mmCIF file of C-alpha atoms in Angstrom:
data_model
loop_
_atom_site.group_PDB
_atom_site.id
_atom_site.type_symbol
_atom_site.label_atom_id
_atom_site.label_comp_id
_atom_site.label_asym_id
_atom_site.label_seq_id
_atom_site.Cartn_x
_atom_site.Cartn_y
_atom_site.Cartn_z
ATOM 1 C CA UNK A 670 120.540 116.443 93.094
ATOM 2 C CA UNK A 671 121.299 115.400 96.628
ATOM 3 C CA UNK A 672 123.632 112.406 97.069
ATOM 4 C CA UNK A 673 121.847 109.184 97.833
ATOM 5 C CA UNK A 674 122.116 108.096 101.440
ATOM 6 C CA UNK A 675 122.563 104.555 102.639
ATOM 7 C CA UNK A 676 122.588 103.540 106.270
ATOM 8 C CA UNK A 677 123.250 100.269 108.032
ATOM 9 C CA UNK A 678 122.987 99.311 111.668
ATOM 10 C CA UNK A 679 123.499 96.047 113.519
ATOM 11 C CA UNK A 680 122.335 95.285 117.025
ATOM 12 C CA UNK A 681 123.694 92.318 118.938
ATOM 13 C CA UNK A 682 122.462 90.943 122.245
ATOM 14 C CA UNK A 683 125.481 90.072 124.363
ATOM 15 C CA UNK A 684 125.502 87.783 127.398
ATOM 16 C CA UNK A 685 128.539 87.985 129.700
ATOM 17 C CA UNK A 686 129.375 84.784 131.565
ATOM 18 C CA UNK A 687 131.731 84.248 134.483
ATOM 19 C CA UNK A 688 135.320 85.098 133.707
ATOM 20 C CA UNK A 689 134.317 87.824 131.221
ATOM 21 C CA UNK A 690 133.343 85.434 128.373
ATOM 22 C CA UNK A 691 130.937 87.165 125.979
ATOM 23 C CA UNK A 692 128.427 85.294 123.815
ATOM 24 C CA UNK A 693 126.716 87.290 121.032
ATOM 25 C CA UNK A 694 123.215 86.222 120.013
ATOM 26 C CA UNK A 695 122.109 87.152 116.474
ATOM 27 C CA UNK A 696 118.643 88.827 116.261
ATOM 28 C CA UNK A 697 116.068 86.135 115.593
ATOM 29 C CA UNK A 698 113.725 88.300 113.504
ATOM 30 C CA UNK A 699 116.168 89.658 110.910
ATOM 31 C CA UNK A 700 118.409 88.154 108.252
ATOM 32 C CA UNK A 701 121.637 89.620 106.921
ATOM 33 C CA UNK A 702 121.408 91.130 103.435
ATOM 34 C CA UNK A 703 124.349 91.087 101.036
ATOM 35 C CA UNK A 704 125.266 94.062 98.811
ATOM 36 C CA UNK A 705 123.497 92.334 95.941
ATOM 37 C CA UNK A 706 120.200 92.510 97.822
ATOM 38 C CA UNK A 707 119.961 88.710 98.118
ATOM 39 C CA UNK A 708 118.844 87.703 101.619
ATOM 40 C CA UNK A 709 121.367 85.552 103.435
ATOM 41 C CA UNK A 710 120.389 83.254 106.285
ATOM 42 C CA UNK A 711 121.926 84.151 109.665
ATOM 43 C CA UNK A 712 124.620 81.795 110.976
ATOM 44 C CA UNK A 713 123.530 78.735 112.916
ATOM 45 C CA UNK A 714 123.832 78.982 116.705
ATOM 46 C CA UNK A 715 126.769 77.281 118.422
ATOM 47 C CA UNK A 716 126.250 73.596 119.102
ATOM 48 C CA UNK A 717 126.708 70.133 117.638
ATOM 49 C CA UNK A 718 124.563 70.855 114.566
ATOM 50 C CA UNK A 719 121.645 68.755 115.787
ATOM 51 C CA UNK A 720 118.003 69.807 115.665
ATOM 52 C CA UNK A 721 116.705 72.055 118.419
ATOM 53 C CA UNK A 722 114.752 70.228 121.100
ATOM 54 C CA UNK A 723 111.033 70.543 121.180
ATOM 55 C CA UNK A 724 108.424 70.214 118.457
ATOM 56 C CA UNK A 725 108.423 73.942 117.676
ATOM 57 C CA UNK A 726 112.206 74.304 117.568
ATOM 58 C CA UNK A 727 112.205 76.097 120.946
ATOM 59 C CA UNK A 728 114.767 75.989 123.755
ATOM 60 C CA UNK A 729 114.619 73.187 126.289
ATOM 61 C CA UNK A 730 114.465 75.065 129.594
ATOM 62 C CA UNK A 731 115.570 71.928 131.426
ATOM 63 C CA UNK A 732 118.763 71.459 129.418
ATOM 64 C CA UNK A 733 121.857 71.222 131.673
ATOM 65 C CA UNK A 734 123.778 73.281 129.083
ATOM 66 C CA UNK A 735 121.765 76.344 130.130
ATOM 67 C CA UNK A 736 122.806 76.092 133.772
ATOM 68 C CA UNK A 737 125.844 77.755 135.302
ATOM 69 C CA UNK A 738 128.293 75.387 136.993
ATOM 70 C CA UNK A 739 127.974 75.085 140.763
ATOM 71 C CA UNK A 740 129.331 78.209 142.492
ATOM 72 C CA UNK A 741 129.603 80.264 139.266
ATOM 73 C CA UNK A 742 128.528 83.900 139.142
ATOM 74 C CA UNK A 743 127.655 86.201 136.266
ATOM 75 C CA UNK A 744 130.344 88.739 135.393
ATOM 76 C CA UNK A 745 129.585 92.432 136.017
ATOM 77 C CA UNK A 746 127.641 94.144 133.241
ATOM 78 C CA UNK A 747 129.705 96.035 130.669
ATOM 79 C CA UNK A 748 128.882 98.697 128.078
ATOM 80 C CA UNK A 749 130.117 97.464 124.709
ATOM 81 C CA UNK A 750 131.401 99.782 121.975
ATOM 82 C CA UNK A 751 128.639 99.685 119.332
ATOM 83 C CA UNK A 752 129.465 101.260 115.981
ATOM 84 C CA UNK A 753 126.952 102.522 113.437
ATOM 85 C CA UNK A 754 128.035 103.596 109.952
ATOM 86 C CA UNK A 755 126.186 105.785 107.460
ATOM 87 C CA UNK A 756 127.314 106.603 103.919
ATOM 88 C CA UNK A 757 126.602 109.599 101.708
ATOM 89 C CA UNK A 758 127.335 108.697 98.120
ATOM 90 C CA UNK A 759 126.578 109.782 94.591
ATOM 91 C CA UNK A 760 129.006 107.160 93.262
ATOM 92 C CA UNK A 761 127.986 103.778 94.684
ATOM 93 C CA UNK A 762 127.073 102.320 98.051
ATOM 94 C CA UNK A 763 130.540 100.778 98.411
ATOM 95 C CA UNK A 764 132.280 103.960 97.175
ATOM 96 C CA UNK A 765 131.006 106.612 99.615
ATOM 97 C CA UNK A 766 131.984 110.238 99.140
ATOM 98 C CA UNK A 767 131.830 110.568 102.898
ATOM 99 C CA UNK A 768 131.534 107.923 105.587
ATOM 100 C CA UNK A 769 130.463 108.733 109.127
ATOM 101 C CA UNK A 770 131.273 106.146 111.801
ATOM 102 C CA UNK A 771 129.970 106.669 115.320
ATOM 103 C CA UNK A 772 130.733 104.568 118.401
ATOM 104 C CA UNK A 773 130.259 105.032 122.129
ATOM 105 C CA UNK A 774 133.674 106.702 122.237
ATOM 106 C CA UNK A 775 134.449 108.440 118.929
ATOM 107 C CA UNK A 776 133.014 109.929 115.752
ATOM 108 C CA UNK A 777 134.919 109.576 112.475
ATOM 109 C CA UNK A 778 134.163 111.286 109.170
ATOM 110 C CA UNK A 779 136.059 109.808 106.201
ATOM 111 C CA UNK A 780 136.236 111.911 103.023
ATOM 112 C CA UNK A 781 136.908 109.971 99.818
ATOM 113 C CA UNK A 782 139.915 111.486 98.034
ATOM 114 C CA UNK A 783 138.400 111.110 94.538
ATOM 115 C CA UNK A 784 135.653 113.531 95.558
ATOM 116 C CA UNK A 785 137.712 115.823 97.785
ATOM 117 C CA UNK A 786 140.780 116.246 95.524
ATOM 118 C CA UNK A 787 141.891 116.088 91.919
ATOM 119 C CA UNK A 788 144.220 113.207 91.058
ATOM 120 C CA UNK A 789 147.632 113.576 92.698
ATOM 121 C CA UNK A 790 146.586 116.941 94.152
ATOM 122 C CA UNK A 791 146.035 118.386 97.620
ATOM 123 C CA UNK A 792 143.707 121.158 96.433
ATOM 124 C CA UNK A 793 140.209 120.720 97.866
ATOM 125 C CA UNK A 794 137.154 120.786 95.628
ATOM 126 C CA UNK A 795 134.299 123.180 96.381
ATOM 127 C CA UNK A 796 132.065 120.237 97.298
ATOM 128 C CA UNK A 797 134.635 118.936 99.782
ATOM 129 C CA UNK A 798 135.027 122.374 101.358
ATOM 130 C CA UNK A 799 131.275 122.523 101.916
ATOM 131 C CA UNK A 800 131.306 119.059 103.532
ATOM 132 C CA UNK A 801 134.156 119.993 105.873
ATOM 133 C CA UNK A 802 132.281 123.127 106.944
ATOM 134 C CA UNK A 803 129.263 120.938 107.768
ATOM 135 C CA UNK A 804 131.520 118.675 109.853
ATOM 136 C CA UNK A 805 132.770 121.769 111.702
ATOM 137 C CA UNK A 806 129.160 122.682 112.478
ATOM 138 C CA UNK A 807 128.610 119.189 113.896
ATOM 139 C CA UNK A 808 131.728 119.497 116.081
ATOM 140 C CA UNK A 809 130.503 122.879 117.322
ATOM 141 C CA UNK A 810 127.042 121.488 118.085
ATOM 142 C CA UNK A 811 128.529 118.599 120.069
ATOM 143 C CA UNK A 812 130.709 120.992 122.143
ATOM 144 C CA UNK A 813 133.783 118.883 121.498
ATOM 145 C CA UNK A 814 136.749 119.668 123.763
ATOM 146 C CA UNK A 815 139.065 116.745 122.939
ATOM 147 C CA UNK A 816 141.822 116.987 120.290
ATOM 148 C CA UNK A 817 140.567 116.647 116.719
ATOM 149 C CA UNK A 818 142.541 114.202 114.581
ATOM 150 C CA UNK A 819 142.873 114.845 110.835
ATOM 151 C CA UNK A 820 144.670 111.885 109.230
ATOM 152 C CA UNK A 821 145.386 111.328 105.531
ATOM 153 C CA UNK A 822 145.773 107.943 103.819
ATOM 154 C CA UNK A 823 146.541 106.684 100.293
ATOM 155 C CA UNK A 824 146.599 103.381 98.444
ATOM 156 C CA UNK A 825 149.814 101.404 97.865
ATOM 157 C CA UNK A 826 150.447 102.579 94.297
ATOM 158 C CA UNK A 827 153.612 104.600 93.716
ATOM 159 C CA UNK A 828 156.409 105.055 96.214
ATOM 160 C CA UNK A 829 155.689 105.033 99.931
ATOM 161 C CA UNK A 830 157.486 108.383 100.296
ATOM 162 C CA UNK A 831 155.150 110.021 97.778
ATOM 163 C CA UNK A 832 152.124 108.496 99.525
ATOM 164 C CA UNK A 833 153.183 109.883 102.898
ATOM 165 C CA UNK A 834 153.819 113.356 101.445
ATOM 166 C CA UNK A 835 150.534 113.489 99.518
ATOM 167 C CA UNK A 836 148.465 112.167 102.437
ATOM 168 C CA UNK A 837 150.056 114.745 104.768
ATOM 169 C CA UNK A 838 149.343 117.596 102.335
ATOM 170 C CA UNK A 839 145.720 116.505 101.967
ATOM 171 C CA UNK A 840 145.275 116.218 105.739
ATOM 172 C CA UNK A 841 146.747 119.703 106.113
ATOM 173 C CA UNK A 842 144.321 121.102 103.511
ATOM 174 C CA UNK A 843 141.345 119.587 105.323
ATOM 175 C CA UNK A 844 142.626 120.860 108.673
ATOM 176 C CA UNK A 845 142.926 124.437 107.392
ATOM 177 C CA UNK A 846 139.310 124.536 106.212
ATOM 178 C CA UNK A 847 138.059 122.799 109.376
ATOM 179 C CA UNK A 848 139.936 125.150 111.721
ATOM 180 C CA UNK A 849 138.782 128.237 109.795
ATOM 181 C CA UNK A 850 135.153 127.086 109.925
ATOM 182 C CA UNK A 851 135.353 126.465 113.677
ATOM 183 C CA UNK A 852 136.935 129.892 114.193
ATOM 184 C CA UNK A 853 134.127 131.505 112.201
ATOM 185 C CA UNK A 854 131.612 129.769 114.471
ATOM 186 C CA UNK A 855 133.353 131.268 117.526
ATOM 187 C CA UNK A 856 134.832 127.898 118.511
ATOM 188 C CA UNK A 857 138.598 128.482 118.310
ATOM 189 C CA UNK A 858 139.801 126.608 121.395
ATOM 190 C CA UNK A 859 140.469 123.266 119.688
ATOM 191 C CA UNK A 860 143.761 121.455 119.395
ATOM 192 C CA UNK A 861 144.478 119.348 116.319
ATOM 193 C CA UNK A 862 146.601 116.342 115.393
ATOM 194 C CA UNK A 863 147.384 116.371 111.661
ATOM 195 C CA UNK A 864 149.157 113.343 110.175
ATOM 196 C CA UNK A 865 149.828 111.722 106.813
ATOM 197 C CA UNK A 866 150.160 107.935 106.927
ATOM 198 C CA UNK A 867 150.430 107.122 103.226
ATOM 199 C CA UNK A 868 149.573 103.502 102.485
ATOM 200 C CA UNK A 869 149.575 102.438 106.151
ATOM 201 C CA UNK A 870 146.292 101.389 107.793
ATOM 202 C CA UNK A 871 144.234 100.382 104.721
ATOM 203 C CA UNK A 872 140.536 99.712 105.265
ATOM 204 C CA UNK A 873 140.088 97.694 102.055
ATOM 205 C CA UNK A 874 142.015 95.409 99.705
ATOM 206 C CA UNK A 875 144.647 97.317 97.698
ATOM 207 C CA UNK A 876 144.689 94.607 95.018
ATOM 208 C CA UNK A 877 141.475 96.005 93.464
ATOM 209 C CA UNK A 878 140.652 99.530 92.252
ATOM 210 C CA UNK A 879 137.499 99.470 94.361
ATOM 211 C CA UNK A 880 139.568 98.778 97.471
ATOM 212 C CA UNK A 881 142.197 101.374 96.573
ATOM 213 C CA UNK A 882 139.506 104.039 96.199
ATOM 214 C CA UNK A 883 138.311 103.339 99.740
ATOM 215 C CA UNK A 884 141.866 103.546 101.071
ATOM 216 C CA UNK A 885 142.435 106.987 99.504
ATOM 217 C CA UNK A 886 140.776 109.101 102.167
ATOM 218 C CA UNK A 887 141.121 111.789 104.847
ATOM 219 C CA UNK A 888 139.579 110.999 108.244
ATOM 220 C CA UNK A 889 138.379 113.538 110.819
ATOM 221 C CA UNK A 890 138.011 111.912 114.245
ATOM 222 C CA UNK A 891 136.950 113.368 117.599
ATOM 223 C CA UNK A 892 135.560 112.250 120.940
ATOM 224 C CA UNK A 893 132.325 113.963 122.030
ATOM 225 C CA UNK A 894 131.881 114.789 125.721
ATOM 226 C CA UNK A 895 130.251 112.057 127.781
ATOM 227 C CA UNK A 896 126.481 112.389 127.930
#
């Protein structure tokens, strides 16, 4: 059975005012949905909490609040770093076996340690090896030339020294499979940065087992060439 896939994307309209001030406008036609599936109303727009002018709740085009002060100019347009995240999971939507995070600048694959390794071990599972080989194929397809970062992380249980050692060993194991797969594809010119950070840089709350599972991970990060 293939792991279930869950994907989420958020698009924000951003207006840049003079002085570089950015105002994000939530999409009017969509509402945020919590993990429970219960629709949640989007946040109210900035203001004094009063009703919108006009019978239909529209915007008053004559409002002085919509006018730039005398002599003001719009700031130059900027490209914002938009991140989309997709999960591949056979465990639960909030416990992904592998998380892929893509922005304008970088791509990060995060492998969940519970799936990639046995407890307290740096030996990769067969499933994890297959996933890393697929990541290598993606790197090859993108013609990546920047350094590839392979960073290991743990939760805050146990001593910090043990966490650093284990996270480094796991990052090294992932690196070895990744480098071998790239070499087999005829793409051997890459440089790598391999680090173990232990409990530093958590992405979830270490006070819960759910959060600790997310923090136990190995991340593969690279920067694709500019389009």
